[in-house]
CSV table of N, CA and C in Angstrom, one decimal:
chain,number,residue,atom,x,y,z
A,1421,UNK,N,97.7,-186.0,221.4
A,1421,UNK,CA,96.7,-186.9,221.8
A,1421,UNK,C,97.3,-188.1,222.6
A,1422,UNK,N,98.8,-187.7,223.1
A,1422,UNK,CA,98.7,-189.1,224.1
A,1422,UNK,C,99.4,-187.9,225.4
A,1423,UNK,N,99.6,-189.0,226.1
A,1423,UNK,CA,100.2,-188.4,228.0
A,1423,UNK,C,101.4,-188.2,227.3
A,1424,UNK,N,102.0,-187.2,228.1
A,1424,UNK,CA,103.6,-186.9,227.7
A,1424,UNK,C,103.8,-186.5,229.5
A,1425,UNK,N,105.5,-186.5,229.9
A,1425,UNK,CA,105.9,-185.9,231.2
A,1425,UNK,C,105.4,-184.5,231.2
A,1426,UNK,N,104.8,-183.7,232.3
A,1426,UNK,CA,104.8,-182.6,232.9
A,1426,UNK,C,106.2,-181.6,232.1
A,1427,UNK,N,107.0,-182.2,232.4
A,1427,UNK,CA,108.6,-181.6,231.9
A,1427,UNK,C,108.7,-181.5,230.8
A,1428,UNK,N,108.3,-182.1,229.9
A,1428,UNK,CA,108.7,-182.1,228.3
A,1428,UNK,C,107.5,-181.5,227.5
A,1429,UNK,N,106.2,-180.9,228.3
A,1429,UNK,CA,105.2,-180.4,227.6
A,1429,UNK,C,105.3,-179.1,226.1
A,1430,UNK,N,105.8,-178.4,227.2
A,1430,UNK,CA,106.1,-177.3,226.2
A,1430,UNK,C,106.9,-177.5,224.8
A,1431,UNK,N,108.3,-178.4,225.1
A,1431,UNK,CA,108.9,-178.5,224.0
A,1431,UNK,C,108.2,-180.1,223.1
A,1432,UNK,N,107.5,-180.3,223.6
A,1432,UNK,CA,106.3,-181.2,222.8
A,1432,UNK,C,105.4,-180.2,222.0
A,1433,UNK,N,104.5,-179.4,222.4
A,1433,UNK,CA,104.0,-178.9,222.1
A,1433,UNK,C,104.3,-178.1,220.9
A,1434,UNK,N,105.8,-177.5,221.1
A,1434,UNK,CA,106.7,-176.8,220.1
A,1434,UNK,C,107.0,-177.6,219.0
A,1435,UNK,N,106.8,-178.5,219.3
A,1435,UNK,CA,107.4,-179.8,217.7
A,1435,UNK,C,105.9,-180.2,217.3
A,1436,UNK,N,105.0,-180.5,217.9
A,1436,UNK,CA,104.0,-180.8,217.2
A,1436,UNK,C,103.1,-179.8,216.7
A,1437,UNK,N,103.0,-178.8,216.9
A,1437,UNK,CA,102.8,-177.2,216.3
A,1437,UNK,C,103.3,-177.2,214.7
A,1438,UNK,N,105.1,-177.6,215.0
A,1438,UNK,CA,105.2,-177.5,213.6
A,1438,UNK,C,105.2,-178.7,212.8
A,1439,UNK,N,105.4,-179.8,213.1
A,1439,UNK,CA,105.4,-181.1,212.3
A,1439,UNK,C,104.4,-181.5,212.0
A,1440,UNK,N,103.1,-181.8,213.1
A,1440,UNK,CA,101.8,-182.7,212.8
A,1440,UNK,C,101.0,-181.4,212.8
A,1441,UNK,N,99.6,-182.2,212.0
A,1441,UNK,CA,99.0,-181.5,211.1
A,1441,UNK,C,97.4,-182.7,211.6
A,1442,UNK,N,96.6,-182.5,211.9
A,1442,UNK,CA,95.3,-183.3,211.7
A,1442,UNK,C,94.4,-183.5,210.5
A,1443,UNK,N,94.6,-184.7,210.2
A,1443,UNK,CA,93.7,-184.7,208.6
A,1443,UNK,C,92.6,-184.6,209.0
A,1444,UNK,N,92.0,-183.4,207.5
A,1444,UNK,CA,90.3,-183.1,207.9
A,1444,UNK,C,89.7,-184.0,207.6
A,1445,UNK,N,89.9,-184.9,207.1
A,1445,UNK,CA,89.0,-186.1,206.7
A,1445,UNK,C,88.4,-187.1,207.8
A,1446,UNK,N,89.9,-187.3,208.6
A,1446,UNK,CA,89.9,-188.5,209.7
A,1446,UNK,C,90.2,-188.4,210.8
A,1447,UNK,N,90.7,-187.2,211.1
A,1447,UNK,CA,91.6,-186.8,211.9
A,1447,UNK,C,92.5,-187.1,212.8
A,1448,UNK,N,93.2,-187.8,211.7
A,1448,UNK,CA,94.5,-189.1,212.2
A,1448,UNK,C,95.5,-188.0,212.3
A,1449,UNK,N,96.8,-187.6,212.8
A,1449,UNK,CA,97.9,-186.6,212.9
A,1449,UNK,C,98.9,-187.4,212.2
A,1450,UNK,N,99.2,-186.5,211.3
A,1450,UNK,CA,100.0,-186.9,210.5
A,1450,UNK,C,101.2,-186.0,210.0
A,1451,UNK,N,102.1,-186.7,210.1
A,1451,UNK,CA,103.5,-185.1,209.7
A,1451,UNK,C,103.1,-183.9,208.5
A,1452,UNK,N,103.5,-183.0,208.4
A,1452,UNK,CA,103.1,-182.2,207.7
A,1452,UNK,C,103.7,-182.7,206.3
A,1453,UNK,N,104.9,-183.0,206.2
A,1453,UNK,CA,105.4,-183.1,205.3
A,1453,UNK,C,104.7,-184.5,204.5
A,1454,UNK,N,104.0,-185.0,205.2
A,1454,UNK,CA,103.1,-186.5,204.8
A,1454,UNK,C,101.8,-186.2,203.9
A,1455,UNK,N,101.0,-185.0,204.3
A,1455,UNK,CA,99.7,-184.7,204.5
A,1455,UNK,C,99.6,-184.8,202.9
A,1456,UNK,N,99.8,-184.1,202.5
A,1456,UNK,CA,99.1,-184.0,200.8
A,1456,UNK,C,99.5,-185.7,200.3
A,1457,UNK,N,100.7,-186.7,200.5
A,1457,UNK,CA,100.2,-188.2,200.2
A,1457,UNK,C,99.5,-188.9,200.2
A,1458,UNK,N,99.3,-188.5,201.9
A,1458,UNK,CA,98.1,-189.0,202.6
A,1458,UNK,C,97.0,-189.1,202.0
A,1459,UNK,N,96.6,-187.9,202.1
A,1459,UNK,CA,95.4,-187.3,201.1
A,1459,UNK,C,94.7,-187.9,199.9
A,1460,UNK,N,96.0,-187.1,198.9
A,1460,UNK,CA,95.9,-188.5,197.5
A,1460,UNK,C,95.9,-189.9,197.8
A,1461,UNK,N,96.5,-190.8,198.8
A,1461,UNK,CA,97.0,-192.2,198.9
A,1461,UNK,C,95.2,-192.5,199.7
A,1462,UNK,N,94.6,-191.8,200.7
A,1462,UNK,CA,93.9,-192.3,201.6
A,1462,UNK,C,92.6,-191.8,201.3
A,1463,UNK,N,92.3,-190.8,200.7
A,1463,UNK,CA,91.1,-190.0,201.0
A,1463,UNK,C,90.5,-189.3,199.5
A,1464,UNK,N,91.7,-189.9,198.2
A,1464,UNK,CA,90.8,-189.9,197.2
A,1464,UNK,C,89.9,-190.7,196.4
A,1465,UNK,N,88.9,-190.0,196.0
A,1465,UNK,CA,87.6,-190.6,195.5
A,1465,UNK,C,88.1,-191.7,194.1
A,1466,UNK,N,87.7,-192.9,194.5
A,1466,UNK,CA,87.8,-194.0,193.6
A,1466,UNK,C,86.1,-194.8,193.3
A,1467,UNK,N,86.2,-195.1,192.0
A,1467,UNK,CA,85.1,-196.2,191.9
A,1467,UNK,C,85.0,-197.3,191.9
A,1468,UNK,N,84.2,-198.0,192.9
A,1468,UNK,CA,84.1,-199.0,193.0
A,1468,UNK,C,83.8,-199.6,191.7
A,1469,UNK,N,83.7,-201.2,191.6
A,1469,UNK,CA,83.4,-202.0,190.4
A,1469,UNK,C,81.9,-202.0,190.5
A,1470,UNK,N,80.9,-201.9,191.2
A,1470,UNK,CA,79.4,-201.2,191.2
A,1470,UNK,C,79.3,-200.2,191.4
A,1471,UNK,N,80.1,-199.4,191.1
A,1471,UNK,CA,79.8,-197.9,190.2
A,1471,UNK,C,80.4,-196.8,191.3
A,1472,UNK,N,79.8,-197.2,192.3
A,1472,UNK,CA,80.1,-196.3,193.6
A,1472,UNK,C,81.0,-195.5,194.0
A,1473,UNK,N,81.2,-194.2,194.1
A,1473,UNK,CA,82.2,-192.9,193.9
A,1473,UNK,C,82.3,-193.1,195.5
A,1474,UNK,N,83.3,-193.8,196.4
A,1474,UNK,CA,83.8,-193.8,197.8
A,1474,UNK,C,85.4,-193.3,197.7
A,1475,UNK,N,85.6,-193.2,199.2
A,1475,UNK,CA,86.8,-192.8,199.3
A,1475,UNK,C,88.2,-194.3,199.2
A,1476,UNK,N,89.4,-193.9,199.1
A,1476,UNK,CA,89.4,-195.1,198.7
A,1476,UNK,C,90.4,-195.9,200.1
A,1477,UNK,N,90.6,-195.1,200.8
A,1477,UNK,CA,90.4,-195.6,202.5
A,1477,UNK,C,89.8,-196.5,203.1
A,1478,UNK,N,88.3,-196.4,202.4
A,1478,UNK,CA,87.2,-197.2,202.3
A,1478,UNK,C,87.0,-198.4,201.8
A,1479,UNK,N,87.4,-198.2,200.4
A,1479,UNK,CA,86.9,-199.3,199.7
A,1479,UNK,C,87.2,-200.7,199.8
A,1480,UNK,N,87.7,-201.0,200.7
A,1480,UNK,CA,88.2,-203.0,200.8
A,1480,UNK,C,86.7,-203.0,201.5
A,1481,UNK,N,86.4,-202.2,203.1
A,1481,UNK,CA,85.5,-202.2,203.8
A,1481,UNK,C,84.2,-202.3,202.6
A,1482,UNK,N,83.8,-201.6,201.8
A,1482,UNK,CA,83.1,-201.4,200.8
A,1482,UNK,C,82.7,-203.1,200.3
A,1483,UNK,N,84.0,-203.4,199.5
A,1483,UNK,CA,83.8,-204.4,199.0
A,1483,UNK,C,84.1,-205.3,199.8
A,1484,UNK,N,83.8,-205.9,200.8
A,1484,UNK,CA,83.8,-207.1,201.9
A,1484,UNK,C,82.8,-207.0,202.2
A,1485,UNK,N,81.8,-206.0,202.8
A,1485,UNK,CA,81.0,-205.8,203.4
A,1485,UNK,C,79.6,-205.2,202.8
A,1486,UNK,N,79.6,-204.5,201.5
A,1486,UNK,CA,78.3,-203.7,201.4
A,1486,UNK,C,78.5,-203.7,200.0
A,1487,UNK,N,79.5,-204.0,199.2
A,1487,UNK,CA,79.2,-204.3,197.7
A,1487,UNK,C,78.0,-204.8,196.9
A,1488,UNK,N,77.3,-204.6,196.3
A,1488,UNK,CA,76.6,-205.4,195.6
A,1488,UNK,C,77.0,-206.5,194.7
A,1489,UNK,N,77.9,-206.2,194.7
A,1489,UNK,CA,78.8,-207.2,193.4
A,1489,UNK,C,79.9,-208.0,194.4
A,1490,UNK,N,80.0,-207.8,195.8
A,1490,UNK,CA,80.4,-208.7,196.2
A,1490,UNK,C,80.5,-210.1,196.2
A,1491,UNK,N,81.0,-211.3,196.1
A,1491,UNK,CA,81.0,-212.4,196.0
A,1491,UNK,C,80.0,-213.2,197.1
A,1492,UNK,N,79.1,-214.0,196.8
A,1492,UNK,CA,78.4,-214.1,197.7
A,1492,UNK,C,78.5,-216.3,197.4
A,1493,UNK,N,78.1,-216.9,198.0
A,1493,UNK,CA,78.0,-218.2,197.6
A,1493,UNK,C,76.4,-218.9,198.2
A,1494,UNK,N,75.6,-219.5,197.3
A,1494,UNK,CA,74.9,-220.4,197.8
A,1494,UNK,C,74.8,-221.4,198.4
A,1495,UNK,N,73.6,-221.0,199.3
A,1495,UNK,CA,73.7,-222.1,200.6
A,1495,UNK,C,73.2,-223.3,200.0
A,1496,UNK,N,72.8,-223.5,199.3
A,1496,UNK,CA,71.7,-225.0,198.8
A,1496,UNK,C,73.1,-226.0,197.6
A,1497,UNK,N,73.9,-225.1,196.8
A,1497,UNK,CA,74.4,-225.8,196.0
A,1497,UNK,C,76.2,-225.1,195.8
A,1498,UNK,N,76.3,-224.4,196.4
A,1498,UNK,CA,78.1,-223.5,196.9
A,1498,UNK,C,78.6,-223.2,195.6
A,1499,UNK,N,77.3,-222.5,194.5
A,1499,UNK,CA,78.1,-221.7,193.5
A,1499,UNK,C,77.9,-220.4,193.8
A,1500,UNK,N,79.4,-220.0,193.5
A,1500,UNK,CA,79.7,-218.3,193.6
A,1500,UNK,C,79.2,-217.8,192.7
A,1501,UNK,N,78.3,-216.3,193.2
A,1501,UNK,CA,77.6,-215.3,192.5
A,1501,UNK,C,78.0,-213.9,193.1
A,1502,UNK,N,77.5,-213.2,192.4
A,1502,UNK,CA,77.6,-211.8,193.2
A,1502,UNK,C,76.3,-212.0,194.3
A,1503,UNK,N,76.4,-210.8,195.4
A,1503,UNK,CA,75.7,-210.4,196.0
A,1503,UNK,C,74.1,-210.4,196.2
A,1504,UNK,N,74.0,-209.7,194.9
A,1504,UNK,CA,73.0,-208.8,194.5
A,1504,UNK,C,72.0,-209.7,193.4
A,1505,UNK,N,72.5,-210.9,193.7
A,1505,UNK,CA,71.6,-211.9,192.7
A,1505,UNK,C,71.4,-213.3,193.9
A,1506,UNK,N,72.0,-213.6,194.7
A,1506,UNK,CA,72.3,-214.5,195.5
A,1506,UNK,C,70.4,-214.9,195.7
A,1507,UNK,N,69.8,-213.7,196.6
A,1507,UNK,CA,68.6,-213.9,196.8
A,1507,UNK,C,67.9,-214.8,195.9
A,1508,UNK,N,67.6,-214.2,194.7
A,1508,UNK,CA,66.8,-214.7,193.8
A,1508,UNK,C,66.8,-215.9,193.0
A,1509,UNK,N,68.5,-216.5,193.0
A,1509,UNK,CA,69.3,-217.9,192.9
A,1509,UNK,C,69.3,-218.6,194.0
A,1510,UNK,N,69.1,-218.6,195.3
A,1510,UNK,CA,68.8,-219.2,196.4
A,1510,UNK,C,67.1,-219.7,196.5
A,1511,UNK,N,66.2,-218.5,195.9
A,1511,UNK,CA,64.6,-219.2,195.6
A,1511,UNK,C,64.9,-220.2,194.7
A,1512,UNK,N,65.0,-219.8,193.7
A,1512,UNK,CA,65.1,-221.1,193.0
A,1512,UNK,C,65.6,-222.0,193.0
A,1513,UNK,N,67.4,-221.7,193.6
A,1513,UNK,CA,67.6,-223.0,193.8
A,1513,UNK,C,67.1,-224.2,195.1
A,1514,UNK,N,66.5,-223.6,195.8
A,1514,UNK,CA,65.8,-223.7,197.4
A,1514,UNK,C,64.4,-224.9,196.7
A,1515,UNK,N,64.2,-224.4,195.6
A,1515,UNK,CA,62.5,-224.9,195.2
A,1515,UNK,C,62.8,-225.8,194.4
A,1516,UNK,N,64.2,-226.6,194.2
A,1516,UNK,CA,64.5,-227.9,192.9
A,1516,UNK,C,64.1,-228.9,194.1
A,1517,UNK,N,64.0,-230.2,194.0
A,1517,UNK,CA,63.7,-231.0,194.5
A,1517,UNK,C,65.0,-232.3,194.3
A,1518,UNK,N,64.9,-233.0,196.0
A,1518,UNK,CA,65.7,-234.2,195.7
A,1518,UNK,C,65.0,-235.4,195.7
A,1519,UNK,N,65.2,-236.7,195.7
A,1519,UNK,CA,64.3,-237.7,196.0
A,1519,UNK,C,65.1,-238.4,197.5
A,1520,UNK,N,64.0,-238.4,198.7
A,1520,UNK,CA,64.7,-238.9,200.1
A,1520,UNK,C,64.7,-240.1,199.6
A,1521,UNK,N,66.0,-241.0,200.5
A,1521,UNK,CA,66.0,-241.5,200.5
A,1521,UNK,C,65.1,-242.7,201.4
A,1522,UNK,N,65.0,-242.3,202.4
A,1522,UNK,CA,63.9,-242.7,203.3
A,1522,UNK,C,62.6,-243.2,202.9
A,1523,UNK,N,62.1,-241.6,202.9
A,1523,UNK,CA,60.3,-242.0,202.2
A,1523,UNK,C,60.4,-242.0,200.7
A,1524,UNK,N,61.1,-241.8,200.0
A,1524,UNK,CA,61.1,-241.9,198.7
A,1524,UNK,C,60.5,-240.9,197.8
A,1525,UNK,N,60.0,-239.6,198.7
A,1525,UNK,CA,59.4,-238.5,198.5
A,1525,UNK,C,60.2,-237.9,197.5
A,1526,UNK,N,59.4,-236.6,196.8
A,1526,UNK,CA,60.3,-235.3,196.3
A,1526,UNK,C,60.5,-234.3,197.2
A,1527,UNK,N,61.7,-234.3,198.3
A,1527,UNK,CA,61.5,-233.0,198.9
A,1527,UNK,C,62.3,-231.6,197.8
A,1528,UNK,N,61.8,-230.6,198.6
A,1528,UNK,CA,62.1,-229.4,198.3
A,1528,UNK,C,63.5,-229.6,198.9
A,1529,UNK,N,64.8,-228.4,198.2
A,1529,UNK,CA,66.2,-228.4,198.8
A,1529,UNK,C,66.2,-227.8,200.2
A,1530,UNK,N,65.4,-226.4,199.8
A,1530,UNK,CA,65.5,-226.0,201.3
A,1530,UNK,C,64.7,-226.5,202.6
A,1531,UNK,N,64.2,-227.8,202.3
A,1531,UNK,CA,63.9,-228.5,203.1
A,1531,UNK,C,64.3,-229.4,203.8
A,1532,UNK,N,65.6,-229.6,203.2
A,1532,UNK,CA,66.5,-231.2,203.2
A,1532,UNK,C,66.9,-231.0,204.7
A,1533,UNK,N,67.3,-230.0,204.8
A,1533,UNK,CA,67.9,-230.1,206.7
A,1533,UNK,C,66.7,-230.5,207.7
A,1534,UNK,N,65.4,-229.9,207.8
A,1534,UNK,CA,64.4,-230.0,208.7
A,1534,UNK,C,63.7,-231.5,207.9
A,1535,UNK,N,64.0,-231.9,206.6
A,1535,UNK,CA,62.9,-233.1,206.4
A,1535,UNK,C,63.0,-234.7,207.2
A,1536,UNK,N,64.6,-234.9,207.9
A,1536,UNK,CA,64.6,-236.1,208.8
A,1536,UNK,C,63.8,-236.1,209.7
A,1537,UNK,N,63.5,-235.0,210.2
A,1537,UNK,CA,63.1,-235.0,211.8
A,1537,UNK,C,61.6,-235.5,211.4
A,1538,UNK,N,60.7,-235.1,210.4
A,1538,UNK,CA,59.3,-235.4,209.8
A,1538,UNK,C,59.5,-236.6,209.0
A,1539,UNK,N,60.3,-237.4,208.7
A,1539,UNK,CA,60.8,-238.8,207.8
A,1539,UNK,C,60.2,-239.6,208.1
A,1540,UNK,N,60.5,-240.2,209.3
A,1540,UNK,CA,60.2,-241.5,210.0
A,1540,UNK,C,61.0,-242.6,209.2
């Protein structure tokens, strides 16, 4: 898979015939003598901490990105939750109220950024 000289083709060819091997998983080339590590080390099935049977090549990407149990933080008050509850702790915490300073009102939290501009 890369350019090699005109000249050295064949005896390229002859070493990579016997050395590298393409993994069926990814099909990254990998020495032969690598392949079964690889394998176990890259491409066996692990469970995630929300249950999920992925490969384990995968799983940081998994858990950064698409975990449910990922770490997530609130925008309204910056306590860490998982993921998968964030939503329903951001309603609520979104609907507690502060007292402005301004008008002396009860605003809503998730209103505190947009409520200056309506203050006076």
């Amino acid at each position: 898979k890369k350019d090699i000289p005109v000249a050295n083709f064949i005896m390229h060819e002859i070493h990579c015939s016997r050395n590298i091997e393409v993994c069926r998983y990814c099909s990254e080339l990998i020495p032969k003598s690598e392949m079964k590590n690889h394998i176990e080390s890259e491409h066996v099935q692990v469970t995630c901490k929300c249950s999920m049977k992925i490969e384990k090549c995968l799983l940081k990407d998994h858990e950064v990105s698409a975990c449910p149990l990922r770490p997530a933080v609130c925008q309204y008050c910056d306590i860490q939750l998982t993921f998968n509850k964030l939503q329903d702790h951001e309603v609520y915490c979104g609907a507690r109220t502060e007292r402005c300073g301004g008008c002396d009102r009860n605003i809503m939290v998730k209103d505190l950024k947009e409520h200056p501009r309506v203050c006076g």
